[in-house]
XYZ file of C-alpha atoms in Angstrom:
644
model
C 0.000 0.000 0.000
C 2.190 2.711 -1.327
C 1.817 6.461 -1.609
C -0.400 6.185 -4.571
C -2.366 3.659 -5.820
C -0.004 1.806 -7.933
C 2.584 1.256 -5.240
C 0.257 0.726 -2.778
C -0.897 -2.781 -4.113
C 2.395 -3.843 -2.249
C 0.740 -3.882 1.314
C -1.456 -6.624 0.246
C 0.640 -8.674 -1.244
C 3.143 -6.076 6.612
C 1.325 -4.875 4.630
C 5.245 -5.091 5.316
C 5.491 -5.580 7.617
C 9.124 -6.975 7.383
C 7.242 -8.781 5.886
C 10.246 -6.188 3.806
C 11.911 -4.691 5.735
C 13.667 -1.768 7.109
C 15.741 -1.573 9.971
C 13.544 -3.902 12.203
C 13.547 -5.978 9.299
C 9.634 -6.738 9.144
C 5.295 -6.935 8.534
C 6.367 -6.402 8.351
C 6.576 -6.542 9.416
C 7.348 -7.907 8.851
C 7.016 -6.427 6.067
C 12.635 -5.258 1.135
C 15.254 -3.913 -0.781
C 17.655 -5.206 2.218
C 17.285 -8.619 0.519
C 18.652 -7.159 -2.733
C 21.717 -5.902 -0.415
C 21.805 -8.887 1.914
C 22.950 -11.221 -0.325
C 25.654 -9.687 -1.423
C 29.658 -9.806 0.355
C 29.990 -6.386 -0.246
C 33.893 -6.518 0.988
C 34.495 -9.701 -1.043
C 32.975 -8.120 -4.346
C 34.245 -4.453 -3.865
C 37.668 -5.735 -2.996
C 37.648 -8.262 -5.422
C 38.532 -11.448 -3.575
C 35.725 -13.623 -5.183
C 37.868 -14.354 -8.405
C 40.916 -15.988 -5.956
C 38.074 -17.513 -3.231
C 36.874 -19.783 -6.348
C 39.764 -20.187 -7.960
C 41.336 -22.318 -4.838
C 38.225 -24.811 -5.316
C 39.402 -28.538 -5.923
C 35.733 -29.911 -6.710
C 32.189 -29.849 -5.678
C 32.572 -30.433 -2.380
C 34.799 -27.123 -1.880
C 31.937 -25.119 -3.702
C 28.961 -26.175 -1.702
C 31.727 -25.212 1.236
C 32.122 -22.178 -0.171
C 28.714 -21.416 -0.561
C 27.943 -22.437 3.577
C 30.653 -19.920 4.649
C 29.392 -17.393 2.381
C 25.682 -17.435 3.335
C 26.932 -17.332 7.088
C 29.196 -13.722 6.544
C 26.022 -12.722 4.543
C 23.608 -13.293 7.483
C 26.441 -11.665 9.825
C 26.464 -8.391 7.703
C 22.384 -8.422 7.104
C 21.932 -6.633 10.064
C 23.939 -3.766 9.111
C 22.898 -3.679 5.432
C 19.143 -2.956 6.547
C 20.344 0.581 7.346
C 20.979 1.157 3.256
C 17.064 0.280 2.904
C 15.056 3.643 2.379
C 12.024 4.178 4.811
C 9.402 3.436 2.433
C 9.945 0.158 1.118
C 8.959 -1.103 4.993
C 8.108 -4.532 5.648
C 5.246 -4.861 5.480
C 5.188 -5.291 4.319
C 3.442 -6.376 3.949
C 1.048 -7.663 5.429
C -0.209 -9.695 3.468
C -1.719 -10.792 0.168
C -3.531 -9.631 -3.236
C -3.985 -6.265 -3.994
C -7.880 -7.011 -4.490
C -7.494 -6.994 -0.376
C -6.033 -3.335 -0.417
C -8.601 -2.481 -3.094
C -11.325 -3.014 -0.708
C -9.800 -1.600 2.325
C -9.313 1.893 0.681
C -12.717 2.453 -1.686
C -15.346 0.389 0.292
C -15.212 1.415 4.273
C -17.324 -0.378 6.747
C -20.652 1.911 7.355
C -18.710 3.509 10.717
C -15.884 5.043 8.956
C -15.404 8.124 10.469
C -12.198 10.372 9.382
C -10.491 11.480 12.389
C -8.662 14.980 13.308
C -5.901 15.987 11.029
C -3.170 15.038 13.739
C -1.933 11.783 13.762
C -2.898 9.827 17.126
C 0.451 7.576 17.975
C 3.068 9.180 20.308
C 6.654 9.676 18.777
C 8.405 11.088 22.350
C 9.952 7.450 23.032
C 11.919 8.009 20.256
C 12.501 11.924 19.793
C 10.743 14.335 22.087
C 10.343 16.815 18.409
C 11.597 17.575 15.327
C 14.195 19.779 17.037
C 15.918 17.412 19.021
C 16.246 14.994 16.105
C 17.474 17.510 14.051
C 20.202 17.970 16.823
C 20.926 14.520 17.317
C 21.330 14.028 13.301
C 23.600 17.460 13.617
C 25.754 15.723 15.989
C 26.034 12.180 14.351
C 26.745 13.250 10.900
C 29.991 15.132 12.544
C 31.129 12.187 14.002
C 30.645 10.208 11.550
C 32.553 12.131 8.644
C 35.299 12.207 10.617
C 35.974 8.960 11.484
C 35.100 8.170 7.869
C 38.120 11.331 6.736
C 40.646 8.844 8.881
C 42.123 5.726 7.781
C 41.256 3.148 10.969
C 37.793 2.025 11.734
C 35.489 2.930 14.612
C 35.905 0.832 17.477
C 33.373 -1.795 18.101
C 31.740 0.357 20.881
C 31.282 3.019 19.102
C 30.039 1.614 16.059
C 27.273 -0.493 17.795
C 26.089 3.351 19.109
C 26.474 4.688 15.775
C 24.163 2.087 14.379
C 21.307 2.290 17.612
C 21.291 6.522 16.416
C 21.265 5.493 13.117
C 18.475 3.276 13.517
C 16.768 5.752 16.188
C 16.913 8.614 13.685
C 15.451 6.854 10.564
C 12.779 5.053 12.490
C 11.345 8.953 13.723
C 12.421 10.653 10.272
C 10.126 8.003 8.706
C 7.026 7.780 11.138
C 7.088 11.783 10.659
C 6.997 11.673 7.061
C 4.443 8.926 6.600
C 2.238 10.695 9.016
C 2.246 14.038 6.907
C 3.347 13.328 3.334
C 3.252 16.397 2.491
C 5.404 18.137 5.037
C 8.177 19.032 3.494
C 9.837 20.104 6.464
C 9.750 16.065 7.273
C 10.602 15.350 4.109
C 13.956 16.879 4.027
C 14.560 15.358 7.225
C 14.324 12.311 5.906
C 16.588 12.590 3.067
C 18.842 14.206 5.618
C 18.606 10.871 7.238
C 18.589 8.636 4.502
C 22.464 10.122 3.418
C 23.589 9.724 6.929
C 22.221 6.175 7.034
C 24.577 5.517 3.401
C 27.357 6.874 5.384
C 26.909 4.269 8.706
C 26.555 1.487 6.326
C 29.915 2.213 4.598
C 31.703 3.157 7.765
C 30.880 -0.129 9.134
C 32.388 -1.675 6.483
C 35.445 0.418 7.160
C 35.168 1.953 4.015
C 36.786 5.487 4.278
C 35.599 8.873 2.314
C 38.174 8.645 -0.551
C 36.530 5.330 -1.385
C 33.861 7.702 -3.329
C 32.005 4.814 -5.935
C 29.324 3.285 -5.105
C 29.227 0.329 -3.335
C 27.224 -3.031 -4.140
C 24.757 -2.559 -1.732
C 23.982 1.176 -3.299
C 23.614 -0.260 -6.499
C 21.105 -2.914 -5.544
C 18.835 -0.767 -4.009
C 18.803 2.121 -6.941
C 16.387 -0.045 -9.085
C 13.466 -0.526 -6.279
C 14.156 3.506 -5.772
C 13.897 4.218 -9.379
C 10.848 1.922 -9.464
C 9.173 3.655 -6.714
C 10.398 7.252 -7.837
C 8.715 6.424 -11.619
C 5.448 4.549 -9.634
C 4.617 7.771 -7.788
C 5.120 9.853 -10.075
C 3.509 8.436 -13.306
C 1.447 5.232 -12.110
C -2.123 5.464 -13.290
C -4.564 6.254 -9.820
C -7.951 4.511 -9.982
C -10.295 7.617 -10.239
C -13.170 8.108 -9.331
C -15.295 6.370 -11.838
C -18.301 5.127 -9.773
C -18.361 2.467 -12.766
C -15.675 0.360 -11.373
C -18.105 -0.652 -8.755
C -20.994 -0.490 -10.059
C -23.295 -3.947 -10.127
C -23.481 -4.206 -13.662
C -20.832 -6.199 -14.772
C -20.288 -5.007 -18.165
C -20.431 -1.688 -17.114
C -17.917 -2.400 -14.119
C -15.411 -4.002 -16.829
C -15.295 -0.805 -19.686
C -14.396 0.992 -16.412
C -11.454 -1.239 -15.533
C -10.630 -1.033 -19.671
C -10.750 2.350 -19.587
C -8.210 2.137 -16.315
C -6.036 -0.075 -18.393
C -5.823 1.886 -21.432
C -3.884 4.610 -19.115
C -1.745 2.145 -17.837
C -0.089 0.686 -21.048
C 1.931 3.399 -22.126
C 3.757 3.151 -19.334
C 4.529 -0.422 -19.089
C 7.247 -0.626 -21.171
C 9.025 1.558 -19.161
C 8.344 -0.057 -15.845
C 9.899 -3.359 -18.012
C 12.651 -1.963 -18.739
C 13.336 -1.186 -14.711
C 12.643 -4.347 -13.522
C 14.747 -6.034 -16.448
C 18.101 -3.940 -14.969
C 17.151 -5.227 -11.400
C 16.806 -8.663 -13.000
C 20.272 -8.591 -15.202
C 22.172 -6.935 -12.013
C 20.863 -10.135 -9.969
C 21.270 -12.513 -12.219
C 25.253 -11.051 -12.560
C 25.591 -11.471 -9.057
C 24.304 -14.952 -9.199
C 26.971 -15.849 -11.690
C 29.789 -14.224 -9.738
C 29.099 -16.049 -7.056
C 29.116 -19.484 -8.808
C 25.426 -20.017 -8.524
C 23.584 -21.187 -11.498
C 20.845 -19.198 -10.468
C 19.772 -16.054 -9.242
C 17.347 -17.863 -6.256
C 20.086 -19.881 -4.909
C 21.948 -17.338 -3.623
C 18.366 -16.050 -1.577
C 17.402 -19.264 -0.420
C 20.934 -20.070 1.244
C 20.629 -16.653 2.744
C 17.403 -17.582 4.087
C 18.303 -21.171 4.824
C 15.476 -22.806 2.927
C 17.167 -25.308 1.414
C 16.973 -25.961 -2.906
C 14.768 -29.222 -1.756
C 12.612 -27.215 0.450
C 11.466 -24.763 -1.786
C 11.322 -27.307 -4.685
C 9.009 -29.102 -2.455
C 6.641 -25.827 -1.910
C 6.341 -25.511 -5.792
C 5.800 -28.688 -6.025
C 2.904 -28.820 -3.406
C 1.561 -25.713 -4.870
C 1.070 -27.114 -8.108
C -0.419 -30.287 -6.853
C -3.015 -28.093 -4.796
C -4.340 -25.287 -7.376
C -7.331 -27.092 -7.901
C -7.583 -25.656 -4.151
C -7.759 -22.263 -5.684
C -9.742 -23.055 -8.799
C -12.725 -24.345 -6.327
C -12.520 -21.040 -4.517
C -12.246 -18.630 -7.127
C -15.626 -20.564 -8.748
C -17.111 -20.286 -5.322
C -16.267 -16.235 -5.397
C -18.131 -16.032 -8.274
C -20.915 -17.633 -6.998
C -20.960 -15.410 -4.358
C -20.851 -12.370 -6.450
C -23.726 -13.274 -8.506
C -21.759 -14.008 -11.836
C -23.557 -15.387 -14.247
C -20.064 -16.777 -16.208
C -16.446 -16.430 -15.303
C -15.121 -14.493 -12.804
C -13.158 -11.691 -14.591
C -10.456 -9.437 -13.322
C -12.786 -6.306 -13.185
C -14.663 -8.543 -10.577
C -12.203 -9.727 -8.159
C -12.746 -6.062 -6.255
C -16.236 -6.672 -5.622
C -17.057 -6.849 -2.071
C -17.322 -9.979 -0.510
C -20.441 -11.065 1.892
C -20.740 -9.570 4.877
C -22.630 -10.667 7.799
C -26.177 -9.081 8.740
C -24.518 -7.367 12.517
C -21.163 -6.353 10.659
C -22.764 -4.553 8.117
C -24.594 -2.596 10.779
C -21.575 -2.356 12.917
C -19.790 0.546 13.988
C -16.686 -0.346 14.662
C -14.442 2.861 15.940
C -11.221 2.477 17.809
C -12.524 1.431 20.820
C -14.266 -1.248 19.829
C -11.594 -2.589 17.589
C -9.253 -2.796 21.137
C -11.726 -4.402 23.033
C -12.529 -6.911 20.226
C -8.864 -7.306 19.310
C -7.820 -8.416 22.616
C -10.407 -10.930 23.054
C -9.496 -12.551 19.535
C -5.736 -12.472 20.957
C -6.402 -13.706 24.419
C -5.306 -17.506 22.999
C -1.696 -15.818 22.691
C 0.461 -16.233 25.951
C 0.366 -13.676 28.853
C 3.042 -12.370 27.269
C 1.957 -11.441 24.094
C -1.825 -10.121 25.411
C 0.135 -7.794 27.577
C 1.956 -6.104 24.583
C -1.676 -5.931 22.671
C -3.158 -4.235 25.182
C -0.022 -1.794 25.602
C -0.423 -1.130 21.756
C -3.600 0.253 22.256
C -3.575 2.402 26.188
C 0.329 3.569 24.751
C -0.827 5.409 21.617
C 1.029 2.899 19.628
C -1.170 2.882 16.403
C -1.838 6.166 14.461
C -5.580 4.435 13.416
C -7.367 6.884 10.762
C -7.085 7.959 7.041
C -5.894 11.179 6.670
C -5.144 13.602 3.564
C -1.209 13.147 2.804
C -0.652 10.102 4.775
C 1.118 7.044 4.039
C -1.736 5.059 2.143
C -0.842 1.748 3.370
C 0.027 -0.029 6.411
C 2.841 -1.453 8.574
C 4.922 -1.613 11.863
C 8.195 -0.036 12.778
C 9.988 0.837 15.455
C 13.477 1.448 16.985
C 15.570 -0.987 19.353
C 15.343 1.735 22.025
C 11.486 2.421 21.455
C 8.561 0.063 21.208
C 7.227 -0.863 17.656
C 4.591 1.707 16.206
C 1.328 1.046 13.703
C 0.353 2.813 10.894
C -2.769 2.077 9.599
C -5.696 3.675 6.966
C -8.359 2.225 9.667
C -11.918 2.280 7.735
C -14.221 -0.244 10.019
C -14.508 -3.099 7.699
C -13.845 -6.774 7.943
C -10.553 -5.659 6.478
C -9.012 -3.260 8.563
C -9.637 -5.732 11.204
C -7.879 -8.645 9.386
C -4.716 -6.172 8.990
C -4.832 -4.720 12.547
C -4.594 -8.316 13.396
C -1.800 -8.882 11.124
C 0.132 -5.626 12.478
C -0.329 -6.711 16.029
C 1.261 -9.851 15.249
C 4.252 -8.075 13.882
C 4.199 -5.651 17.080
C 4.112 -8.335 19.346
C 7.364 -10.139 17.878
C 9.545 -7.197 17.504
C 8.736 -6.171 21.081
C 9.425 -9.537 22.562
C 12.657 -9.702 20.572
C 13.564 -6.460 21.520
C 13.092 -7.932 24.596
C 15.273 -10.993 24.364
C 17.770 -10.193 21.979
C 21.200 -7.773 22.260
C 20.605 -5.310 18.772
C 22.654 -6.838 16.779
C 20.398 -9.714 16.550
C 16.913 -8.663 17.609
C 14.912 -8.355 14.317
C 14.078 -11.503 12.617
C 14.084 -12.515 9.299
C 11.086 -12.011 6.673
C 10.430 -15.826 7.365
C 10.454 -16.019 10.765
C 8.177 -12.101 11.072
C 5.550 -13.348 8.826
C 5.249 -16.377 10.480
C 4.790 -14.505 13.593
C 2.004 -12.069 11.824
C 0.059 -15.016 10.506
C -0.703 -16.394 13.695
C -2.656 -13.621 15.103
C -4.613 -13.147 10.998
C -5.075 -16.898 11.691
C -6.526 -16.103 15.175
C -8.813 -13.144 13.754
C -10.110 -15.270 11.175
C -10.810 -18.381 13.395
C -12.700 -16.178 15.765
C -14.545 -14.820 13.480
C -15.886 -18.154 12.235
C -16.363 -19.760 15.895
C -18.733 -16.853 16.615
C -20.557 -16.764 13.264
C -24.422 -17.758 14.751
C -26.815 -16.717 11.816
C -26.006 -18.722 8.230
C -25.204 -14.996 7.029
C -22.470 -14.370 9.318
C -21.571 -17.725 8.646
C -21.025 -17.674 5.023
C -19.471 -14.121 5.312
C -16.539 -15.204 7.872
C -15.716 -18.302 5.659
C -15.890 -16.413 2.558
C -13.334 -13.608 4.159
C -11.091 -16.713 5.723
C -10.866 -18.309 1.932
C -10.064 -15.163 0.658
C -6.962 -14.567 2.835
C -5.906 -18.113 2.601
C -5.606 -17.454 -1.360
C -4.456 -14.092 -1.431
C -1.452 -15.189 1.384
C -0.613 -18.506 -0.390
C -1.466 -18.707 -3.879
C -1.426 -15.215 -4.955
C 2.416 -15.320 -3.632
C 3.224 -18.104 -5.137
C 1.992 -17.046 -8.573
C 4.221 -13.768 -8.635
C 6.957 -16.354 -6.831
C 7.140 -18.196 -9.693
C 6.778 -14.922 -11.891
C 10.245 -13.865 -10.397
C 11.402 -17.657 -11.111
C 10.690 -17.369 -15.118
C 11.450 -13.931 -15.430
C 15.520 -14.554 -14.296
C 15.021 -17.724 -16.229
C 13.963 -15.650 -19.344
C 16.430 -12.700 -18.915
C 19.825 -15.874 -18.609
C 18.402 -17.155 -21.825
C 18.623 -13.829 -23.975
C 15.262 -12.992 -23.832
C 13.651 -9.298 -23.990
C 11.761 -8.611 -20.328
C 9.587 -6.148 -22.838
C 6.364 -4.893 -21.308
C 4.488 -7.448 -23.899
C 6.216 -10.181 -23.115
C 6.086 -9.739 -19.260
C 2.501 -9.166 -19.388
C 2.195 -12.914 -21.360
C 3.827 -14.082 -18.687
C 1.888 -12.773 -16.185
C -1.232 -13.833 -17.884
C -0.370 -17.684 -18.436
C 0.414 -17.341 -14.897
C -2.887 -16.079 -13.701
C -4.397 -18.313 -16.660
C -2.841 -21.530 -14.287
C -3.603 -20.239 -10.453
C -7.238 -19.137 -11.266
C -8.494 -22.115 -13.268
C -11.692 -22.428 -15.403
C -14.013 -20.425 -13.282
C -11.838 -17.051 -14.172
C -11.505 -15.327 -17.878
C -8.502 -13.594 -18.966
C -9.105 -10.939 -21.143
C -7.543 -7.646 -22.345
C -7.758 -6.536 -18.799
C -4.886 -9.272 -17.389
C -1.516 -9.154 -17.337
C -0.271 -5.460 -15.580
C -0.228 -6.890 -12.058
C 3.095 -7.370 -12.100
C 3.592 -3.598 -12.477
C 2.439 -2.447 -9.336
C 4.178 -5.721 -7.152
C 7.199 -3.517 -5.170
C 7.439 -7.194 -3.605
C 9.689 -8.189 -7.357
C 12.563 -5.685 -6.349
C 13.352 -7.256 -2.801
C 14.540 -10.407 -4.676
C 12.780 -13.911 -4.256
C 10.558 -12.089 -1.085
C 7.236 -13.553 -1.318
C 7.492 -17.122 -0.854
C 7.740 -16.580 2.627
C 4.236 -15.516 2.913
C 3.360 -19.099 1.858
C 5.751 -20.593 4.189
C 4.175 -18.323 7.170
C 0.875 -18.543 6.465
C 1.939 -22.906 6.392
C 3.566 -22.624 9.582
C 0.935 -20.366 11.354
C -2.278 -21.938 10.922
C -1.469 -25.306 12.802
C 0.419 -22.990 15.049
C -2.815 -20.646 15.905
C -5.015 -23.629 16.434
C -2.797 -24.861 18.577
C -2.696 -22.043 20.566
C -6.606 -22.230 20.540
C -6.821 -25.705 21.594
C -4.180 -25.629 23.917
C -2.403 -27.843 22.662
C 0.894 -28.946 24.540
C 4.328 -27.035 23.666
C 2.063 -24.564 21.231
C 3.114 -21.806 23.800
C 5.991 -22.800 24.193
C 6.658 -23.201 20.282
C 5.213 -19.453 19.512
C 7.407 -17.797 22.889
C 10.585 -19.297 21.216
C 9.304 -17.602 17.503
C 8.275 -14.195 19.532
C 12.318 -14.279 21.580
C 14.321 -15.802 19.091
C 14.995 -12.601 17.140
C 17.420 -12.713 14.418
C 19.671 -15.225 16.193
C 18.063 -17.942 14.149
C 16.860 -18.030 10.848
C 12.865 -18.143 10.477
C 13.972 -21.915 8.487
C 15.635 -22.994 11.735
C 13.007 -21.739 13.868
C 10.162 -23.567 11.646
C 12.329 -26.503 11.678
C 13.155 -26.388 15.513
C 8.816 -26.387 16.046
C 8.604 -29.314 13.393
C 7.783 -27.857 10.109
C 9.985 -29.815 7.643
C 9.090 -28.093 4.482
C 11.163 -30.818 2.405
C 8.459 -32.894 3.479
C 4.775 -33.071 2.361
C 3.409 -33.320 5.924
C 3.627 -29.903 6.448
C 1.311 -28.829 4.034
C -1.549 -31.936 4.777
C -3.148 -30.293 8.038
C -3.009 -26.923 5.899
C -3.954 -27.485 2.795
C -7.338 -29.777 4.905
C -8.413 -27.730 6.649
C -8.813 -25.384 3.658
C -10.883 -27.924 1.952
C -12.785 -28.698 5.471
C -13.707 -24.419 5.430
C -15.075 -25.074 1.630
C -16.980 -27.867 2.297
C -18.786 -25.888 5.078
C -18.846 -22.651 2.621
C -20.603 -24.823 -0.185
C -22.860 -26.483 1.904
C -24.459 -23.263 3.660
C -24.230 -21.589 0.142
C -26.305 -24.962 -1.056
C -28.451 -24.939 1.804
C -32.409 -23.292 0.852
């Protein structure tokens, strides 16, 4: 959920969280374009040792060596590299799923939307008591830092692990400012202010000095997402106001998302021709590094191992019959008469007889939230209800704020939530998600010294589907009319194929898209759209109709510039479900399982951490609880849908 429209399709598919991720690395939150830096050994490339580190290698044996000691200085370094990431690619993230779940969010409110003042309602004085005292403390920091960068030894370790807190302080406040007020330019300049000091503590702590004046590897990987995002806001094509596009007429709802479309092809081409440089630059690096491809290099990073993830693709193509049966079910519930076509997937979905009537303001939302989070631990209830009495979460649309939503917060400061909060089944979905992600990065604030207290994308979104998982549960265990009913299951479906499938389809997107570029072929605006389409063509099945209107999604997916990102939305929302109902039951070592996820921090990967609670995803027993109970929530769906 970006500034504009375009970019803000990215919250669906922490909301950022770290999902994503900025300094916290998110949801996510949760939840970005650190994984474009992350994988790279910035001293080993810019000093030019990888050449003699291969050529010592004997045989096979020495490379898959090579590539374990590698992926271990890369996860050693992450932590600093986050601080190149600019504020607004945050995690969350990401919260989430499709775009079609932002889409509803921001044009159809629940019935008790009311806009609040024009001041945003967290509290910032944790982290800066003002603007003034920032201001001072940048002042002071950017002074210190140029010098020790003008001299030719490094900062000690004590002071550098300072450095990086202020660092991190700084760009957490210069960001919350700006996203509360986008059109403050007083914040804004702040913020680039901040951004160039941040460039500076990244290079310093790789005891790079000032005459060193290129740019580094980890500058370079980030330029295309901020060229992307640059180009997005400034000339992506904003919905309108066409009261067409939701009107119930179907024909006349689709010549208003034609007409949309028309204004988006001209600039296609030129969004291709951004995302082809991020894809060349990656797959160069892949090739440096002795990888055969691009996604190698991520998943070691990650630790998901080759046969784990070709065990998720695999899975996921065995199961899209899952998502064919719901997308035909959708379209039952909509009323189609035929296919489900693209300008219907942004047509509301049922809504129960008391929700539709609800009004559903702030204070209701904390008092509801809480008892749909009361299955968490003691621990993690305490920080939900802190979120809410601390002025943690700046709730309500405004004019010139941050469209879209996430959580981020400083090692010093608690987490903070920004949300567009409009009283529908939606915003309640992604305060759930949010809270998920605030609950984690408090508890491994917590638990963990800074250098290792954010967690991986993995491991965040893992934490942030539990509590979506929770909201979602809830809401069907307290359905009592066969209205409510169908509406909770209907919502429930839709997030389980917006998290999983939707991911997967612009995962494998990515995939074919590095594949095409190592071949010699053009990443053109046509032929990216093709591929898009044959994509959606295979995850939406017979029940959905591609026409002139498919095959652009791809150009408003900030997700494709963090590199090989948003498979781990799949392997969260995997992981969480039998997690959550554990939680719900009771079940022994569930709390146990989610404190260790909530502490753990960055000190081990989000694979590890899966792994450590049981989840082998090179196995297929992961995904059977997961991928039945999805068919167990259809069955009921049809059958009330069936029933006179």
């Amino acid at each position: 959920m970006n500034r504009d429209e375009q970019q803000s399709r990215e919250d669906d598919p922490k909301r950022i969280e770290n999902e994503g991720q900025a300094l916290k690395g998110a949801e996510a939150g949760s939840d970005s374009a650190a994984g474009s830096a992350a994988e790279v050994d910035l001293s080993a490339l810019e000093n030019g040792e990888c050449g003699e580190e291969l050529a010592g290698l004997d045989d096979a044996q020495d490379l898959e060596e090579l590539k374990i000691r590698r992926a271990k200085r890369l996860k050693r370094v992450a932590w600093i590299l986050v601080l190149a990431v600019t504020a607004g690619a945050l995690f969350g993230i990401l919260s989430g799923g499709a775009f079609s779940r932002w889409f509803h969010a921001k044009t159809q409110p629940g019935a008790a939307f009311v806009a609040e003042g024009t001041e945003p309602a967290w509290d910032l004085s944790p982290v800066y008591s003002g603007l003034e005292e920032a201001e001072e403390v940048l002042s002071s920091l950017q002074g210190e830092v140029s010098l020790i960068l003008s001299r030719e030894t490094a900062a000690d370790e004590a002071s550098l692990d300072r450095i990086m807190r202020t660092a991190e302080r700084l760009q957490v406040y210069a960001t919350l400012m700006r996203d509360a007020d986008m059109g403050n330019a007083e914040a804004k300049a702040f913020q680039t202010s901040v951004d160039t000091l941040v460039n500076k503590v990244t290079r310093l702590s790789q005891g790079a000095s000032v005459s060193e004046s290129g740019p580094s590897i980890y500058e370079l990987s980030g330029a295309y997402e901020r060229i992307y995002q640059s180009f997005s806001h400034s000339y992506g094509v904003e919905f309108g106001e066409d009261p067409d596009l939701f009107s119930d007429n179907a024909d006349r709802r689709y010549k208003a998302f034609r007409r949309w479309v028309a204004l988006q092809e001209p600039s296609a081409e030129v969004f291709a021709d951004i995302y082809e440089g991020k894809v060349g630059f990656n797959n160069y690096l892949a090739l440096t590094y002795g990888e055969t491809q691009a996604s190698e290099a991520y998943l070691a990073m990650d630790e998901f191992t080759p046969e784990a993830f070709e065990q998720l693709m695999s899975i996921t193509e065995q199961h899209l019959a899952l998502n064919h049966r719901w997308i035909a079910l959708r379209a039952a519930l909509s009323g189609l008469n035929g296919p489900m076509r693209f300008s219907d997937l942004f047509m509301d979905l049922p809504q129960g007889a008391d929700e539709a009537e609800a009004e559903i303001g702030v204070d209701q939302a904390s008092r509801y939230m809480q008892q749909v989070l009361s299955a968490l631990p003691d621990a993690g209830q305490t920080i939900v209800k802190r979120a809410f009495d601390e002025a943690w979460i700046d709730f309500y649309p405004r004019a010139d704020k941050y469209e879209g939503a996430y959580t981020y917060g400083a090692y010093e400061s608690h987490p903070y939530l920004l949300l567009n909060f409009t009283g529908n089944s939606d915003s309640l979905e992604e305060l759930a998600h949010e809270l998920g992600h605030a609950v984690h990065m408090t508890l491994s604030a917590q638990s963990q010294p800074f250098d290792t207290y954010y967690a991986d994308v993995a491991a965040s979104e893992w934490a942030a589907s539990v509590t979506e998982i929770l909201y979602h549960e809830d809401r069907v265990n307290r359905a009592e009319t066969r209205e409510d009913k169908i509406a909770a299951l209907a919502n429930y479906l839709d997030f389980l194929s917006s998290t999983y499938f939707d991911q997967m389809l612009a995962t494998e997107f990515e995939i074919e898209s590095h594949r095409m570029a190592q071949d010699g072929e053009d990443l053109s605006g046509e032929s990216l759209k093709d591929l898009w389409r044959s994509l959606t063509a295979k995850y939406m099945g017979p029940a959905y109709e591609i026409t002139e209107l498919d095959g652009y999604d791809w150009v408003s997916y900030p997700h494709l510039y963090w590199d090989f990102y948003m498979y781990k939305y799949a392997t969260g929302i995997v992981a969480g479900a039998p997690l959550a109902r554990g939680l719900l039951s009771g079940q022994p070592g569930a709390a146990d399982s989610w404190m260790r996820l909530m502490t753990a921090g960055g000190s081990e990967s989000g694979a590890a951490l899966m792994a450590e609670a049981g989840f082998d995803f090179e196995s297929e027993e992961i995904y059977k609880s997961f991928f039945f109970h999805w068919s167990e929530l259809m069955d009921e769906l049809e059958l009330l849908m069936n029933a006179s």
